[in-house]
Amino acid sequence: MKRLSRVLLGSLAGAACFAAASLGITSAVTYKPFGVPDHLREKYDRKVEHLVQQEQAARAPGAKPVARVSASTHDFGLLDPHSTASHSFTVYNDGDSPLELDVYDSTCKCTVGKLRQKFVDPGDNTQVTLTWNTGYKDDDYKQSVTLMTNDPRKKMLSLSVLGTVKAELVLPAKLPMSRCNLGEYSKADFLIYSQLWPDFSVENITSDLNAFTWSVEPFSVDDANLGDAQARAAWKVTVKSQRISYGSFDEELQVTIDPRNGDDTVIRTIPASGKVRPPIGFVSPLLHNQEGLVLGTMPKGTERSFHVNVQARSLSNHTVEVLDWEPKELKVSIAPEQRQGSYRLTITIPKDCPRVVFHSDDQHGYVQVGDPNSDQYSNWFPLRGVVCDL
């Protein structure tokens, strides 16, 4: 047998073996599609079959239409309430057989799609006009119309219009107030404007915030801060509250507005929040946000000292002392430094300190510093460590 014949026969035999092995594996093993739950398997299989048929139809010989839309979404921007807006989309046929179109569905009865012509010749185009009735409610909207086509690769086309209905009043959804120290004022400025009313007034603002005050001043509708808001009237509002306790706070502002058009006053609520710094701060390379001051494991019989810088943020009529500490086997003292409001806190493990453990979550120490004459003017940090025989 010639060498060429042997090579050809060997190749055919190898291919036959590979085909047989592949067939055996295919018949013996079946895999579920990854990420598809059993109750959706039938729907998934139908979708896959549809895609396969669609691809086969697209690859089949013969003339086919090809649908194309240069832009499938149009933004109307700001619209008046209960107004009607229309936009025409252009659908092209880039194929070599007629394109058939039909309006199949819309996301809302307020949106209507109208075809200029149902059939589009190769190389030609047509218009699809979407008409949208905005309604009365101020909000951001997006509505769509679905077209059915005979393009084998694009059976459906989605065309969308979106926009924002003008509002009688625009206020902040929430109001962050400035961070401040204890006893100081937390403040915030914000704008109230109308895209419909030519004039209105802020009659009152109330809140349960401590020592709450407010003021308003006219604000130009041409100011850059309003951008393209198309405001017809605007006010700048300033609110402030004196903080008498530290930590986070959350309250509401109730704003009463007169539209000055004969209608009833309007009341809107704005959530306000802020944070008051602790009156006393601590600084040390050993100090951690969650763990506190970590001293580690220390041997008995050796005196050791650790220092923490203490910053008093509000200086008026307050003294700063060590109020309390644990464990009592340690010694804690504080002394002022040259810089006003700055103190040096010293934690000492005395030489005669007995064995003491204060490093666990349910058995840790602490140091509290503050004014003994003020319940609010204080702060503390956890203290963790072990004194034992090594």
CSV table of C-alpha atoms in Angstrom, one decimal, residues 66-387:
chain,number,residue,atom,x,y,z
A,66,VAL,CA,-32.5,44.9,7.6
A,67,ALA,CA,-34.1,47.3,10.1
A,68,ARG,CA,-32.1,50.2,11.6
A,69,VAL,CA,-32.9,53.2,13.8
A,70,SER,CA,-30.3,55.9,14.1
A,71,ALA,CA,-31.6,57.0,17.6
A,72,SER,CA,-34.1,54.9,19.5
A,73,THR,CA,-34.6,57.4,22.4
A,74,HIS,CA,-35.6,61.0,22.5
A,75,ASP,CA,-35.5,63.3,25.6
A,76,PHE,CA,-38.1,66.1,25.6
A,77,GLY,CA,-36.5,67.7,28.7
A,78,LEU,CA,-38.9,69.8,30.8
A,79,LEU,CA,-42.6,69.7,29.8
A,80,ASP,CA,-45.7,71.4,31.2
A,81,PRO,CA,-48.2,69.3,33.1
A,82,HIS,CA,-51.0,67.9,31.0
A,83,SER,CA,-49.3,68.7,27.8
A,84,THR,CA,-48.8,66.7,24.6
A,85,ALA,CA,-45.4,66.2,23.0
A,86,SER,CA,-44.5,64.3,19.8
A,87,HIS,CA,-41.4,63.1,18.2
A,88,SER,CA,-40.8,61.2,14.9
A,89,PHE,CA,-38.2,58.4,14.7
A,90,THR,CA,-36.7,57.4,11.4
A,91,VAL,CA,-36.6,53.6,10.6
A,92,TYR,CA,-34.3,52.6,7.7
A,93,ASN,CA,-34.3,49.4,5.6
A,94,ASP,CA,-30.7,48.6,4.9
A,95,GLY,CA,-31.6,45.2,3.4
A,96,ASP,CA,-32.4,44.0,-0.1
A,97,SER,CA,-36.1,43.0,0.4
A,98,PRO,CA,-39.1,45.0,1.7
A,99,LEU,CA,-39.3,45.7,5.5
A,100,GLU,CA,-42.6,45.2,7.2
A,101,LEU,CA,-43.5,47.2,10.3
A,102,ASP,CA,-46.3,47.1,12.8
A,103,VAL,CA,-47.0,48.8,16.1
A,104,TYR,CA,-47.2,46.0,18.6
A,105,ASP,CA,-47.4,47.5,22.1
A,106,SER,CA,-46.8,50.5,24.3
A,107,THR,CA,-45.8,50.9,28.0
A,108,CYS,CA,-48.7,53.3,28.7
A,109,LYS,CA,-52.0,54.4,27.2
A,110,CYS,CA,-50.6,57.9,27.4
A,111,THR,CA,-48.1,57.0,24.6
A,112,VAL,CA,-49.3,56.3,21.1
A,113,GLY,CA,-47.1,55.2,18.1
A,114,LYS,CA,-48.2,56.0,14.5
A,115,LEU,CA,-46.5,54.6,11.4
A,116,ARG,CA,-46.3,56.7,8.3
A,117,GLN,CA,-46.2,53.6,6.1
A,118,LYS,CA,-46.2,49.8,6.9
A,119,PHE,CA,-43.8,48.7,4.2
A,120,VAL,CA,-40.4,50.1,3.5
A,121,ASP,CA,-38.6,49.4,0.3
A,122,PRO,CA,-34.8,48.5,0.3
A,123,GLY,CA,-32.8,51.7,0.7
A,124,ASP,CA,-35.8,53.7,1.8
A,125,ASN,CA,-37.0,54.8,5.3
A,126,THR,CA,-40.2,55.8,7.1
A,127,GLN,CA,-41.3,57.8,10.1
A,128,VAL,CA,-42.7,56.5,13.4
A,129,THR,CA,-44.3,59.2,15.5
A,130,LEU,CA,-44.7,58.8,19.3
A,131,THR,CA,-47.2,61.1,20.9
A,132,TRP,CA,-47.1,61.5,24.7
A,133,ASN,CA,-49.6,63.1,27.1
A,134,THR,CA,-47.6,64.0,30.3
A,135,GLY,CA,-50.4,64.1,32.9
A,136,TYR,CA,-50.4,66.4,35.9
A,137,LYS,CA,-47.9,64.7,38.3
A,138,ASP,CA,-44.4,66.2,38.4
A,139,ASP,CA,-41.9,63.4,37.9
A,140,ASP,CA,-39.3,61.9,35.6
A,141,TYR,CA,-40.9,59.6,33.0
A,142,LYS,CA,-39.9,57.2,30.2
A,143,GLN,CA,-42.4,55.6,27.9
A,144,SER,CA,-41.9,53.2,25.0
A,145,VAL,CA,-43.5,51.7,21.9
A,146,THR,CA,-42.6,48.3,20.4
A,147,LEU,CA,-42.6,47.7,16.7
A,148,MET,CA,-42.7,44.2,15.1
A,149,THR,CA,-40.6,43.7,12.0
A,150,ASN,CA,-39.9,41.0,9.5
A,151,ASP,CA,-36.1,41.4,9.9
A,152,PRO,CA,-35.0,37.9,10.9
A,153,ARG,CA,-32.3,39.3,13.2
A,154,LYS,CA,-34.4,42.1,14.7
A,155,LYS,CA,-38.0,41.0,15.2
A,156,MET,CA,-38.8,43.8,17.6
A,157,LEU,CA,-37.7,47.5,17.7
A,158,SER,CA,-38.2,49.6,20.9
A,159,LEU,CA,-38.6,53.3,20.6
A,160,SER,CA,-38.7,55.5,23.8
A,161,VAL,CA,-39.4,59.1,24.8
A,162,LEU,CA,-38.5,60.5,28.2
A,163,GLY,CA,-38.8,63.8,30.0
A,164,THR,CA,-39.5,65.6,33.2
A,165,VAL,CA,-42.9,67.2,34.0
A,166,LYS,CA,-42.4,70.7,35.5
A,167,ALA,CA,-43.1,71.0,39.2
A,168,GLU,CA,-45.0,73.5,41.2
A,169,LEU,CA,-42.3,73.4,43.9
A,170,VAL,CA,-38.8,71.9,44.0
A,171,LEU,CA,-37.2,71.4,47.4
A,172,PRO,CA,-34.3,69.2,48.4
A,173,ALA,CA,-35.2,65.6,49.1
A,174,LYS,CA,-33.0,65.7,52.2
A,175,LEU,CA,-30.9,68.4,53.9
A,176,PRO,CA,-27.4,67.7,55.2
A,177,MET,CA,-26.5,70.3,57.8
A,178,SER,CA,-22.9,71.4,58.6
A,179,ARG,CA,-20.8,69.5,61.1
A,180,CYS,CA,-20.1,71.6,64.2
A,181,ASN,CA,-18.7,71.5,67.7
A,182,LEU,CA,-20.8,71.2,70.9
A,183,GLY,CA,-22.6,74.4,71.7
A,184,GLU,CA,-22.1,75.8,68.1
A,185,TYR,CA,-24.7,76.2,65.4
A,186,SER,CA,-25.2,73.7,62.6
A,187,LYS,CA,-26.3,75.4,59.4
A,188,ALA,CA,-27.6,74.8,56.0
A,189,ASP,CA,-28.6,76.8,52.9
A,190,PHE,CA,-30.9,75.5,50.2
A,191,LEU,CA,-33.1,76.7,47.4
A,192,ILE,CA,-36.9,76.5,46.9
A,193,TYR,CA,-38.1,77.3,43.4
A,194,SER,CA,-41.2,76.8,41.2
A,195,GLN,CA,-41.2,75.9,37.5
A,196,LEU,CA,-44.9,76.9,37.2
A,197,TRP,CA,-45.7,79.7,39.6
A,198,PRO,CA,-44.5,83.2,38.7
A,199,ASP,CA,-44.5,84.2,42.4
A,200,PHE,CA,-44.7,82.5,45.8
A,201,SER,CA,-43.6,83.2,49.4
A,202,VAL,CA,-42.2,81.1,52.2
A,203,GLU,CA,-44.6,81.7,55.1
A,204,ASN,CA,-43.0,79.6,57.9
A,205,ILE,CA,-40.5,76.8,58.6
A,206,THR,CA,-40.8,74.8,61.8
A,207,SER,CA,-38.7,72.1,63.4
A,208,ASP,CA,-38.0,70.3,66.7
A,209,LEU,CA,-34.3,71.1,66.3
A,210,ASN,CA,-32.9,72.9,69.3
A,211,ALA,CA,-32.8,76.8,69.0
A,212,PHE,CA,-34.0,76.5,65.4
A,213,THR,CA,-34.1,79.7,63.3
A,214,TRP,CA,-34.7,80.3,59.6
A,215,SER,CA,-34.5,83.2,57.1
A,216,VAL,CA,-35.2,83.7,53.4
A,217,GLU,CA,-34.0,86.0,50.7
A,218,PRO,CA,-35.0,86.3,47.0
A,219,PHE,CA,-32.9,84.3,44.6
A,220,SER,CA,-32.5,85.2,40.9
A,221,VAL,CA,-33.9,82.6,38.5
A,222,ASP,CA,-31.0,83.5,36.2
A,223,ASP,CA,-28.4,82.4,38.7
A,224,ALA,CA,-26.0,79.7,37.5
A,225,ASN,CA,-26.9,77.5,40.5
A,226,LEU,CA,-30.3,76.9,39.0
A,227,GLY,CA,-28.7,75.8,35.7
A,228,ASP,CA,-31.4,74.8,33.1
A,229,ALA,CA,-34.1,74.3,35.8
A,230,GLN,CA,-36.4,76.8,34.1
A,231,ALA,CA,-37.4,78.3,37.4
A,232,ARG,CA,-39.9,81.1,37.4
A,233,ALA,CA,-39.5,82.1,41.0
A,234,ALA,CA,-37.0,81.1,43.7
A,235,TRP,CA,-36.0,81.8,47.3
A,236,LYS,CA,-32.7,81.0,49.2
A,237,VAL,CA,-33.4,79.6,52.7
A,238,THR,CA,-30.9,79.5,55.6
A,239,VAL,CA,-31.6,77.4,58.6
A,240,LYS,CA,-29.5,76.8,61.8
A,241,SER,CA,-29.8,75.0,65.1
A,242,GLN,CA,-27.6,75.2,68.2
A,243,ARG,CA,-26.4,71.8,69.2
A,244,ILE,CA,-26.4,70.9,72.9
A,245,SER,CA,-25.4,67.3,72.6
A,246,TYR,CA,-22.8,65.5,70.4
A,247,GLY,CA,-23.3,62.7,67.9
A,248,SER,CA,-25.6,62.4,64.9
A,249,PHE,CA,-29.0,64.0,64.7
A,250,ASP,CA,-32.1,63.7,62.5
A,251,GLU,CA,-35.1,65.9,62.4
A,252,GLU,CA,-37.7,67.2,59.9
A,253,LEU,CA,-38.3,70.7,58.6
A,254,GLN,CA,-41.9,71.6,57.9
A,255,VAL,CA,-42.1,74.3,55.2
A,256,THR,CA,-45.3,76.3,54.6
A,257,ILE,CA,-45.6,78.1,51.2
A,258,ASP,CA,-48.2,80.5,49.8
A,259,PRO,CA,-48.5,80.1,46.0
A,260,ARG,CA,-49.9,83.7,45.8
A,261,ASN,CA,-52.4,82.6,43.2
A,262,GLY,CA,-55.5,82.2,45.4
A,263,ASP,CA,-54.9,78.5,46.1
A,264,ASP,CA,-54.4,77.1,49.6
A,265,THR,CA,-51.0,77.1,51.2
A,266,VAL,CA,-48.7,74.1,50.6
A,267,ILE,CA,-46.9,72.3,53.3
A,268,ARG,CA,-43.8,70.2,52.5
A,269,THR,CA,-41.5,68.2,54.8
A,270,ILE,CA,-37.7,68.0,54.4
A,271,PRO,CA,-35.6,65.5,56.4
A,272,ALA,CA,-32.5,67.2,57.9
A,273,SER,CA,-29.5,65.5,59.5
A,274,GLY,CA,-26.1,66.4,60.8
A,275,LYS,CA,-23.3,65.5,63.2
A,276,VAL,CA,-21.8,67.2,66.2
A,277,ARG,CA,-18.2,66.4,67.0
A,278,PRO,CA,-17.4,65.1,70.5
A,279,PRO,CA,-16.2,68.0,72.7
A,280,ILE,CA,-13.0,66.2,73.4
A,281,GLY,CA,-10.8,64.3,71.0
A,282,PHE,CA,-7.9,61.8,71.5
A,283,VAL,CA,-4.8,61.4,69.4
A,284,SER,CA,-2.3,58.5,69.7
A,285,PRO,CA,-0.6,56.1,67.3
A,286,LEU,CA,-1.8,53.3,69.6
A,287,LEU,CA,-5.4,54.5,69.5
A,288,HIS,CA,-7.8,52.6,67.1
A,289,ASN,CA,-11.3,53.6,66.1
A,290,GLN,CA,-12.9,50.3,67.3
A,291,GLU,CA,-10.4,48.7,69.7
A,292,GLY,CA,-9.4,51.9,71.6
A,293,LEU,CA,-6.0,52.2,73.2
A,294,VAL,CA,-4.2,48.8,72.8
A,295,LEU,CA,-1.3,48.5,75.3
A,296,GLY,CA,-0.5,44.9,74.6
A,297,THR,CA,1.0,42.4,77.1
A,298,MET,CA,3.2,43.9,79.8
A,299,PRO,CA,5.3,42.1,82.4
A,300,LYS,CA,4.7,42.7,86.1
A,301,GLY,CA,7.4,44.5,88.1
A,302,THR,CA,8.2,47.0,85.3
A,303,GLU,CA,6.8,50.5,85.2
A,304,ARG,CA,5.6,51.7,81.8
A,305,SER,CA,3.8,54.9,80.7
A,306,PHE,CA,1.7,55.6,77.6
A,307,HIS,CA,0.7,59.1,76.4
A,308,VAL,CA,-2.4,60.4,74.6
A,309,ASN,CA,-2.9,63.9,73.3
A,310,VAL,CA,-6.2,65.3,74.3
A,311,GLN,CA,-7.9,68.1,72.3
A,312,ALA,CA,-10.7,70.2,73.9
A,313,ARG,CA,-12.7,71.5,71.0
A,314,SER,CA,-14.8,74.0,72.9
A,315,LEU,CA,-12.9,76.1,75.4
A,316,SER,CA,-15.5,78.4,77.0
A,317,ASN,CA,-16.2,77.8,80.7
A,318,HIS,CA,-14.9,74.2,80.8
A,319,THR,CA,-12.2,72.5,82.7
A,320,VAL,CA,-10.7,69.2,81.6
A,321,GLU,CA,-10.0,66.5,84.1
A,322,VAL,CA,-9.8,62.7,84.3
A,323,LEU,CA,-13.3,61.7,85.4
A,324,ASP,CA,-12.9,57.9,85.6
A,325,TRP,CA,-10.9,55.0,84.5
A,326,GLU,CA,-10.6,51.2,84.7
A,327,PRO,CA,-8.9,49.1,85.8
A,328,LYS,CA,-8.1,51.0,89.0
A,329,GLU,CA,-4.7,49.2,89.3
A,330,LEU,CA,-3.5,51.7,86.6
A,331,LYS,CA,-2.7,55.3,87.3
A,332,VAL,CA,-4.1,58.1,85.0
A,333,SER,CA,-3.3,61.8,85.0
A,334,ILE,CA,-3.7,64.8,82.7
A,335,ALA,CA,-1.8,68.0,82.4
A,336,PRO,CA,-2.3,71.1,80.1
A,337,GLU,CA,0.2,71.8,77.4
A,338,GLN,CA,1.4,75.2,76.0
A,339,ARG,CA,-1.2,75.1,73.2
A,340,GLN,CA,-4.6,76.2,74.4
A,341,GLY,CA,-7.1,73.4,74.5
A,342,SER,CA,-4.3,70.7,74.3
A,343,TYR,CA,-3.6,68.3,77.2
A,344,ARG,CA,-1.3,65.4,77.8
A,345,LEU,CA,-2.9,62.3,79.2
A,346,THR,CA,-0.6,59.8,80.9
A,347,ILE,CA,-1.6,56.2,81.6
A,348,THR,CA,1.0,54.4,83.9
A,349,ILE,CA,1.4,50.8,84.7
A,350,PRO,CA,3.0,51.0,88.1
A,351,LYS,CA,5.9,48.8,89.1
A,352,ASP,CA,3.8,47.1,91.9
A,353,CYS,CA,0.8,46.5,89.6
A,354,PRO,CA,-0.7,43.1,90.2
A,355,ARG,CA,-1.8,40.7,87.5
A,356,VAL,CA,-4.8,42.3,85.6
A,357,VAL,CA,-6.5,41.4,82.4
A,358,PHE,CA,-8.5,44.0,80.4
A,359,HIS,CA,-8.3,43.0,76.8
A,360,SER,CA,-11.5,41.2,75.9
A,361,ASP,CA,-14.8,42.7,74.6
A,362,ASP,CA,-16.7,42.0,77.8
A,363,GLN,CA,-13.7,42.9,80.1
A,364,HIS,CA,-11.9,45.9,78.8
A,365,GLY,CA,-10.8,49.1,80.6
A,366,TYR,CA,-11.6,52.7,79.7
A,367,VAL,CA,-10.5,56.3,80.4
A,368,GLN,CA,-13.1,59.1,80.6
A,369,VAL,CA,-12.0,62.7,80.4
A,370,GLY,CA,-14.2,65.8,80.7
A,371,ASP,CA,-15.7,68.6,82.8
A,372,PRO,CA,-16.9,67.3,86.1
A,373,ASN,CA,-19.6,70.0,86.1
A,374,SER,CA,-21.1,69.2,82.7
A,375,ASP,CA,-22.7,65.9,81.7
A,376,GLN,CA,-22.3,66.6,78.0
A,377,TYR,CA,-18.7,67.8,78.0
A,378,SER,CA,-16.9,64.5,78.2
A,379,ASN,CA,-15.5,61.7,76.0
A,380,TRP,CA,-13.9,58.3,76.6
A,381,PHE,CA,-12.0,55.5,74.9
A,382,PRO,CA,-11.6,51.8,75.6
A,383,LEU,CA,-8.4,50.5,77.1
A,384,ARG,CA,-7.1,47.0,76.4
A,385,GLY,CA,-4.1,45.1,77.7
A,386,VAL,CA,-2.7,42.5,80.0
A,387,VAL,CA,-0.3,42.8,83.0
